[in-house]
Every structure is written in C-alpha cells, then in structure tokens.
Coordinates of C-alpha atoms in Angstrom, one line a residue:
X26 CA 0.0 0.0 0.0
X27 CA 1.8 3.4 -1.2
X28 CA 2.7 5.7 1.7
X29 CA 0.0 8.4 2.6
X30 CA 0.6 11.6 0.5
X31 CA 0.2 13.8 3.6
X32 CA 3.2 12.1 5.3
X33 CA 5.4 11.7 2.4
X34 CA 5.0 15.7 2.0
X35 CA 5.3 15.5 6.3
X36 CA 2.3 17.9 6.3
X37 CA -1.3 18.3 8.2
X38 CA -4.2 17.1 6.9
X39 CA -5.3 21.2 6.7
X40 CA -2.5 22.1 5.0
X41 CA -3.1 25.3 2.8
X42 CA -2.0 25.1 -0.8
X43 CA 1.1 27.6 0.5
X44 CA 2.2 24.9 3.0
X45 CA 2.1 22.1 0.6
X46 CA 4.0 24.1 -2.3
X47 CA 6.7 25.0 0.3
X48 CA 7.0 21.5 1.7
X49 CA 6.5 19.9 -2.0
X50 CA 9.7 22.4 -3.2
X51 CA 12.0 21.9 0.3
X52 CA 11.7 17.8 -0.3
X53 CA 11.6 18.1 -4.2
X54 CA 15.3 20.0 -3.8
X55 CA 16.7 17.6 -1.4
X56 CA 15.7 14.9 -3.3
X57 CA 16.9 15.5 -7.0
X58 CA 18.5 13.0 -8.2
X59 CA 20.8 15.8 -9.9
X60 CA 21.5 16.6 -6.5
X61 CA 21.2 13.5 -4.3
X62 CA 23.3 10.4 -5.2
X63 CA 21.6 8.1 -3.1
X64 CA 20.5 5.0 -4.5
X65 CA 16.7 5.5 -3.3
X66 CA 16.4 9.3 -3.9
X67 CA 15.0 8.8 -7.3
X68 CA 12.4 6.6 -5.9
X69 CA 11.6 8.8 -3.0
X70 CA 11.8 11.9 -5.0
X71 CA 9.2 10.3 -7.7
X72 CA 6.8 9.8 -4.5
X73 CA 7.5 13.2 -3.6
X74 CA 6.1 14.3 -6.7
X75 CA 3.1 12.0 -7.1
X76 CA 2.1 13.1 -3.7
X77 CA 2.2 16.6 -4.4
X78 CA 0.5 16.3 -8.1
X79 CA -2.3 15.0 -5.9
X80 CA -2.8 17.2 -3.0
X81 CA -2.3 20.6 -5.4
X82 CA -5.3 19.3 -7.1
X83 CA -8.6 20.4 -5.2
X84 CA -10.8 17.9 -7.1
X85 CA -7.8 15.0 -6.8
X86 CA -7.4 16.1 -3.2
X87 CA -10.8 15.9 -2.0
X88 CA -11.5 12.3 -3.7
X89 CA -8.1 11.5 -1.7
X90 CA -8.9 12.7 1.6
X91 CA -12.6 10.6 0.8
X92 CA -11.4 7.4 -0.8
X93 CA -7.8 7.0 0.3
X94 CA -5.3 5.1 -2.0
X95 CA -8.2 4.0 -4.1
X96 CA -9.2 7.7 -5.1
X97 CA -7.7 7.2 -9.1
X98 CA -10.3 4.4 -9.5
X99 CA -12.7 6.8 -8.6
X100 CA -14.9 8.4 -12.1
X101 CA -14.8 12.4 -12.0
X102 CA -18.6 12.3 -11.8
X103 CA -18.3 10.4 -8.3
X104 CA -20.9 12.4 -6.5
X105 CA -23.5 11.6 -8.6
X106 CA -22.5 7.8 -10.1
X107 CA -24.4 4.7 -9.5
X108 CA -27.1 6.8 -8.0
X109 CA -30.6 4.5 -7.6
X110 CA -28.3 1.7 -8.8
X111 CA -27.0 0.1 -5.9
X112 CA -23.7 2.8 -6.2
X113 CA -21.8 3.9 -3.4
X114 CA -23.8 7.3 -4.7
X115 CA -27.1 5.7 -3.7
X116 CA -26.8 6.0 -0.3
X117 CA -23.7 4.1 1.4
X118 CA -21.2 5.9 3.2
X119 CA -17.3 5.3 2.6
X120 CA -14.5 6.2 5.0
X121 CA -11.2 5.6 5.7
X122 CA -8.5 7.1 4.2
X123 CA -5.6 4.8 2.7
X124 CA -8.8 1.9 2.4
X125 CA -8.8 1.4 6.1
X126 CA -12.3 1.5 7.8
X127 CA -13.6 4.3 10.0
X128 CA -16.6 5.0 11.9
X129 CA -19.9 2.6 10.6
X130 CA -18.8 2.9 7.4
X131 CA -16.7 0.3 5.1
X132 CA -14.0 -0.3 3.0
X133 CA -14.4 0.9 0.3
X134 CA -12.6 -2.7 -1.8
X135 CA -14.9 -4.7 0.1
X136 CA -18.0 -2.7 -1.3
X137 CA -17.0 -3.7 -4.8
X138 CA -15.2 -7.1 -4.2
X139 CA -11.8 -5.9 -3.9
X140 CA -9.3 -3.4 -6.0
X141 CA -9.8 -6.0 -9.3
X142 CA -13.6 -5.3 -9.3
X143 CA -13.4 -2.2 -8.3
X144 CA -11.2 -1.4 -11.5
X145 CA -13.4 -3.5 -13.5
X146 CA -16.6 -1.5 -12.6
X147 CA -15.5 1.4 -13.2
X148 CA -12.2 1.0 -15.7
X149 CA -9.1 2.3 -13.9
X150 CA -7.1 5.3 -14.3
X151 CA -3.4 5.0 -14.6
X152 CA -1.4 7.7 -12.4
X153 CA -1.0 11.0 -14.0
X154 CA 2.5 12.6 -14.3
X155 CA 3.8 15.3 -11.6
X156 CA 3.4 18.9 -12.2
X157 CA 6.4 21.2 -12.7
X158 CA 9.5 20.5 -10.7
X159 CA 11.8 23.0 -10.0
X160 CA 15.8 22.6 -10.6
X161 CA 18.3 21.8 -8.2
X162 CA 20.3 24.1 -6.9
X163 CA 24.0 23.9 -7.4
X164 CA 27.2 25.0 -5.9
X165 CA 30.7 26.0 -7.6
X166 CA 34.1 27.4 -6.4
X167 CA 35.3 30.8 -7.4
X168 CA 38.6 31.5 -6.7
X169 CA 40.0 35.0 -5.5
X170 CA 42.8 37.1 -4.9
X171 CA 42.4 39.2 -1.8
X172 CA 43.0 42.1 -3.9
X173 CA 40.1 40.6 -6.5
X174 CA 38.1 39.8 -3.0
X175 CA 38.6 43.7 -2.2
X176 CA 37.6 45.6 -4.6
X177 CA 34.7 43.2 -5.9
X178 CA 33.9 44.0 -9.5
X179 CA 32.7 42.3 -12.8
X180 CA 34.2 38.9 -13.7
X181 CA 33.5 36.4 -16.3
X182 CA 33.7 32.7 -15.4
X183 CA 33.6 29.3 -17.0
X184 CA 32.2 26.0 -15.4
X185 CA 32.0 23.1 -16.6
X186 CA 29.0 20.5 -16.3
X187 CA 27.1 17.8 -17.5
X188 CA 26.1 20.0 -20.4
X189 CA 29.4 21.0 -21.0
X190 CA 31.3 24.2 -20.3
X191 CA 29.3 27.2 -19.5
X192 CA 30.1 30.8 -19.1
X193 CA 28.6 33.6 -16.2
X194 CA 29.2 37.0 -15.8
X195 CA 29.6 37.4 -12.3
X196 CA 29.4 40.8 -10.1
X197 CA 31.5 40.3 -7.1
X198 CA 30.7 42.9 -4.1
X199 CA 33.1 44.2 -2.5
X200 CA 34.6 42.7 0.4
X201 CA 33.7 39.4 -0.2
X202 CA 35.5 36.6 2.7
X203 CA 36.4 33.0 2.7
X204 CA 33.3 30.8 2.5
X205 CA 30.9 33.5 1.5
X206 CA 28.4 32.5 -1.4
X207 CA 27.3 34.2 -4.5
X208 CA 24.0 33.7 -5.9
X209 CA 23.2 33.7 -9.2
X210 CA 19.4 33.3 -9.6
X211 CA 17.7 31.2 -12.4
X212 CA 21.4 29.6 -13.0
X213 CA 20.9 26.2 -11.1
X214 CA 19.6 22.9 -12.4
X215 CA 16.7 22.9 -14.8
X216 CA 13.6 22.3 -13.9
X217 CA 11.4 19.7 -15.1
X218 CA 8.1 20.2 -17.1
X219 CA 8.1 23.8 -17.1
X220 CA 9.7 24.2 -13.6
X221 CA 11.6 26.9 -12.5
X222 CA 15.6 26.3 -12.7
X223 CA 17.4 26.3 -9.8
X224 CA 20.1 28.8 -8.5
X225 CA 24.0 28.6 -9.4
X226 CA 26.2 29.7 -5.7
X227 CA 29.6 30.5 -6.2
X228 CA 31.6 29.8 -2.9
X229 CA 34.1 32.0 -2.2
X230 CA 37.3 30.4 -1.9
X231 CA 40.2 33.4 -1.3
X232 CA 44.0 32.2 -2.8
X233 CA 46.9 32.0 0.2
X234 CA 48.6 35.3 -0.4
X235 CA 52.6 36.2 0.2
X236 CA 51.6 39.7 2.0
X237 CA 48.3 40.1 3.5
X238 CA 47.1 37.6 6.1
X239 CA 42.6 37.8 7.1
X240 CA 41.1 36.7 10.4
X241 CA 37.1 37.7 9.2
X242 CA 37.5 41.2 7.6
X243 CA 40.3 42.4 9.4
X244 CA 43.5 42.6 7.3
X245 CA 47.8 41.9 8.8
X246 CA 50.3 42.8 7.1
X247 CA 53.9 43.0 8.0
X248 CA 55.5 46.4 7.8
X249 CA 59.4 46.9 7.1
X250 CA 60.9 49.1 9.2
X251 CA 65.0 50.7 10.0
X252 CA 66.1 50.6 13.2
X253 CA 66.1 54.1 13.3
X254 CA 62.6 55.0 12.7
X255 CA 61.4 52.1 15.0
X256 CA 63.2 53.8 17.4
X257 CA 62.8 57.6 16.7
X258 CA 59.5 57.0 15.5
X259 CA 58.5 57.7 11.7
X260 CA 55.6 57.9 9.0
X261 CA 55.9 55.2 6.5
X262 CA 54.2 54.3 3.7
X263 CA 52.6 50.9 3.7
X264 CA 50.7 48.6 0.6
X265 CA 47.6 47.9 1.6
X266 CA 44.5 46.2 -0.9
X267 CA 42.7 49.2 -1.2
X268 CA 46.2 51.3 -2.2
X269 CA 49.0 53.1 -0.2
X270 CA 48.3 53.8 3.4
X271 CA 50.2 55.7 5.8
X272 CA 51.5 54.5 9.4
X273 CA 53.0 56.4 11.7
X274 CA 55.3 54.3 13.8
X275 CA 55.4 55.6 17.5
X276 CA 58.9 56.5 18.5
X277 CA 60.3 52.9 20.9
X278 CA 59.0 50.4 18.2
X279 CA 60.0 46.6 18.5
X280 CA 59.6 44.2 16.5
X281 CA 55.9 42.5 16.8
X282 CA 54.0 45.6 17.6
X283 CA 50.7 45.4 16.2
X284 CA 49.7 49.0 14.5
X285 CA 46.2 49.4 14.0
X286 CA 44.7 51.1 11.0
X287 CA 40.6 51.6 11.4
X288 CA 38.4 50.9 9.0
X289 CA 41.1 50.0 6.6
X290 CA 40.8 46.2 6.3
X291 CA 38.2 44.5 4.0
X292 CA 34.8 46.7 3.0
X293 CA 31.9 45.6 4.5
X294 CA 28.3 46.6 2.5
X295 CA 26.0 45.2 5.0
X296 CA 28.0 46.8 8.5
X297 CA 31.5 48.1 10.0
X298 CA 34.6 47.7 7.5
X299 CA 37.5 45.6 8.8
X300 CA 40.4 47.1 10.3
X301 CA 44.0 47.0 8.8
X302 CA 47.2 45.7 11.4
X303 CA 50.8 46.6 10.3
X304 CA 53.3 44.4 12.0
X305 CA 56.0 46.4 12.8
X306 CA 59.2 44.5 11.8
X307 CA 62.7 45.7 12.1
X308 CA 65.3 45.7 9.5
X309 CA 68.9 46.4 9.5
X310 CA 71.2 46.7 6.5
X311 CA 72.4 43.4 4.7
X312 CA 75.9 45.5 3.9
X313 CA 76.6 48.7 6.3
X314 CA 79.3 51.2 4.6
X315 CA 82.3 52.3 6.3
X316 CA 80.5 55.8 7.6
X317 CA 77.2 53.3 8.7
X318 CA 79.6 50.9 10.6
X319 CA 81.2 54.1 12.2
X320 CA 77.7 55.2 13.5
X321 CA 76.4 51.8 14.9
X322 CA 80.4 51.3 16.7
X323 CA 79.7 54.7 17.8
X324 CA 75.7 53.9 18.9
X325 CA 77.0 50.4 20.5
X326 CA 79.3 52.5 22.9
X327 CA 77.7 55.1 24.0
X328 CA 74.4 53.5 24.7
X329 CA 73.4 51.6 28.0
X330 CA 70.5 49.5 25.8
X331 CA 70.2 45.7 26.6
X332 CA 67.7 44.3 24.4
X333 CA 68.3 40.6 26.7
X334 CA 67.6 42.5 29.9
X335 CA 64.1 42.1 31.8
X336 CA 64.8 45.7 33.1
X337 CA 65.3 47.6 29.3

C-alpha cells in the first residue's frame, strides 16, 4: 500500500495550498536526483512528486482525503454515479483514508469485491505525471585574490557540467570573505516540465597570499621598518589592498608591535569595514658602509640598551 501523501509531504491534513507548495519544493530539492546520489532518492523523490500532483489538485485532493489510496479508480462524476443503482452514490457511506475502515462505514474494496472489481466496474485510471518540478540548486568554487576579494567588480567565469562548459558574468561585491556565497538566480539545475531552474552559488574560496594575512575582515600585514625610525618614530608608507596607506610608527618600536589602522581592512556593504594591522618589523642593512659601521660602533658604545635585559 503506497505511503500516505500527507506524510510523504510531512504535512497536516489542513494544509493550505502555500504549506504544501513549500514543503513539495523543500523535499523536491533535497531529493533531485541531480543533487542526491543516493541509491533510493529517485524513488523517494518520484513519490514526492506524485504526492504533491495530488494534493495541489482540489478535485484530486478531496476524492483522496474521501477514498484514500483508491481515489484514481474513482470516475470524475463520483458524487452523482451509481445513483438509484446500488452505487456507493445511492446512499452508502465510505470512510477511511488509505482503504482502512472508519466510523460505521466500510472499506471501500470490500464494497465492490476488492481493487480488481473495483477497477473492472469502473475502468481504472493510470497515475498522471507530476506537475512542474523546480531545478536543483548547485554549488561551484570561485577563486579570488584578496585584492580581486577587495575591490569586488565584474568577472566572467567558465564551469563546466554535464552540459558541457558554460560561461557567467559574475558581479563580485566588494569585500567578499572566505566561505561566503554568490547567488546567481535562475542559473541552477533545470527544472522539469516547465519548472523553475534552480540557482547557481559561487563559494568563495580566497587564494593564500605572500603579504596580507585575514582573520574575518580584518586585514595583517607585516611592515618593514629601519632601526632608526622604530626607534625615533616615523611615517611610513605601507601597501595595503585598497592602495597606499600611511603608518606612523610611535617613537620605541620593537619588532611584533601590532599598528592598528581603522576601518582600513576588507569593506563591509552590510556593516562596519575591517580594520588593517601593520606588523611592525625591524630591518637592519644586509651590507653597512664604512660611515654606517662608524655610526652603529659609535651607537654600541655610547648607549646603556640591553635588548636581553628584563629591566630595558
């Protein structure tokens, strides 16, 4: 005996036409065998579809929800067949749904000697097929710089598929993060019998970079700097994503110090931008010449600094 359409849909027995589309679509998705790989998801997604072809038919649903599993058998002038005959119209009641008995009534096989007569009197309809079924959605990777990932912009794309390779322009906004997913409507899985297609996301994936470094939106960067101006304390200049930045460097620098930049890390269209962190890091000459070896000899001496010391 097939499942009840109500429970295969997981749906109350007064479930408005809204409720039923939204369930039908949810399962339907879930289900595609475009989508799903499991053995059985053709099967269940088939039933899915039956069940819902039913129910989103008033005059299918009402026969249903008054004859049960038997309702196809049932002639579209039901109410009034048989009538003064002997017909179930002529005065018998019939309850049960899925064939079972209810009340005082009775089965409704038993009033016509089972499902065979019942077929015979009255011909048999064979089921009819599902109604539009939307496409599956899909998912992609698109990969980005974190300069790309910055800015955002227009960018053309090829994927390929079971239909072979395929082309999308695609707008990315500004500020997009690792993980985040791009929807491009309509661009999915197509539907079946005059369904809607599904929808296309591109998931972000951002490329390992050999400068910039993102925890969420907020941007590190290492920033070079002499020994002097960590020291005396300077205004560098600094690459950021977004274009050159400037840092001033409080005078007493060491290596490690975190410099923070507000508002200067990744964009942010819905919120608060990111913030930008330069790293301070110090660098000393690879060759020193004669007058910069004089100067750091001269420095060495005269100063009392002990970088080892807990007390400097």
């Amino acid at each position: 005996m097939a499942r009840d359409y109500y429970e295969v849909l997981g749906v109350d027995r007064n479930a408005s036409g809204e409720e039923l589309q939204r369930a039908f679509r949810n399962l339907a998705r879930k289900n595609h065998p475009d989508v799903n790989k499991d053995p059985g998801a053709e099967e269940r997604f088939k039933e899915i579809s039956e069940a819902y072809d039913v129910l989103s038919d008033e005059e299918d649903r009402a026969k249903y929800d008054r004859f049960g599993a038997n309702f196809r058998q049932v002639p579209d002038d039901y109410a009034t067949a048989g009538a003064g005959r002997g017909g179930y119209g002529g005065g018998a009641r019939v309850y049960g749904s899925g064939g079972g008995y209810g009340g005082e009534g009775i089965n409704i096989e038993d009033l016509f000697g089972g499902a065979g007569g019942f077929e015979g009197l009255f011909g048999g309809r064979g089921f009819r097929s599902p109604g539009p079924v939307p496409g599956a959605d899909q998912e992609a990777e698109i990969e980005l710089t974190v300069e790309e990932a910055y800015t955002g912009g227009q960018r053309q794309i090829r994927l390929s598929g079971g239909d072979g390779a395929r082309s999308y322009d695609v707008t990315i906004p500004p500020g997009v993060t690792d993980g985040q997913r791009i929807r491009l409507a309509g661009q999915g899985g197509r539907g079946g019998r005059g369904g809607e297609p599904g929808d296309l996301y591109l998931v972000v994936r951002l490329k390992p970079h050999d400068r910039y470094r993102l925890e969420g939106r907020n941007i590190i960067v290492d920033l070079p700097v002499a020994p002097w101006e960590a020291a005396l304390g300077a205004t560098v200049p600094l690459m950021a994503p977004g274009g050159e930045v400037k840092v001033t460097v409080p005078a007493g620098s060491s290596s490690g110090r975190k410099l923070r930049l507000a508002g200067e890390g990744m964009p942010n269209p819905r919120g608060k931008p990111g913030d930008l962190y330069a790293v301070v890091m110090i660098h000393v000459p690879k060759r020193l010449t004669k007058r910069e070896r004089e100067l750091f000899e001269q420095l060495a001496a005269e100063s009392k600094f002990d970088p080892r010391s807990t007390k400097s």
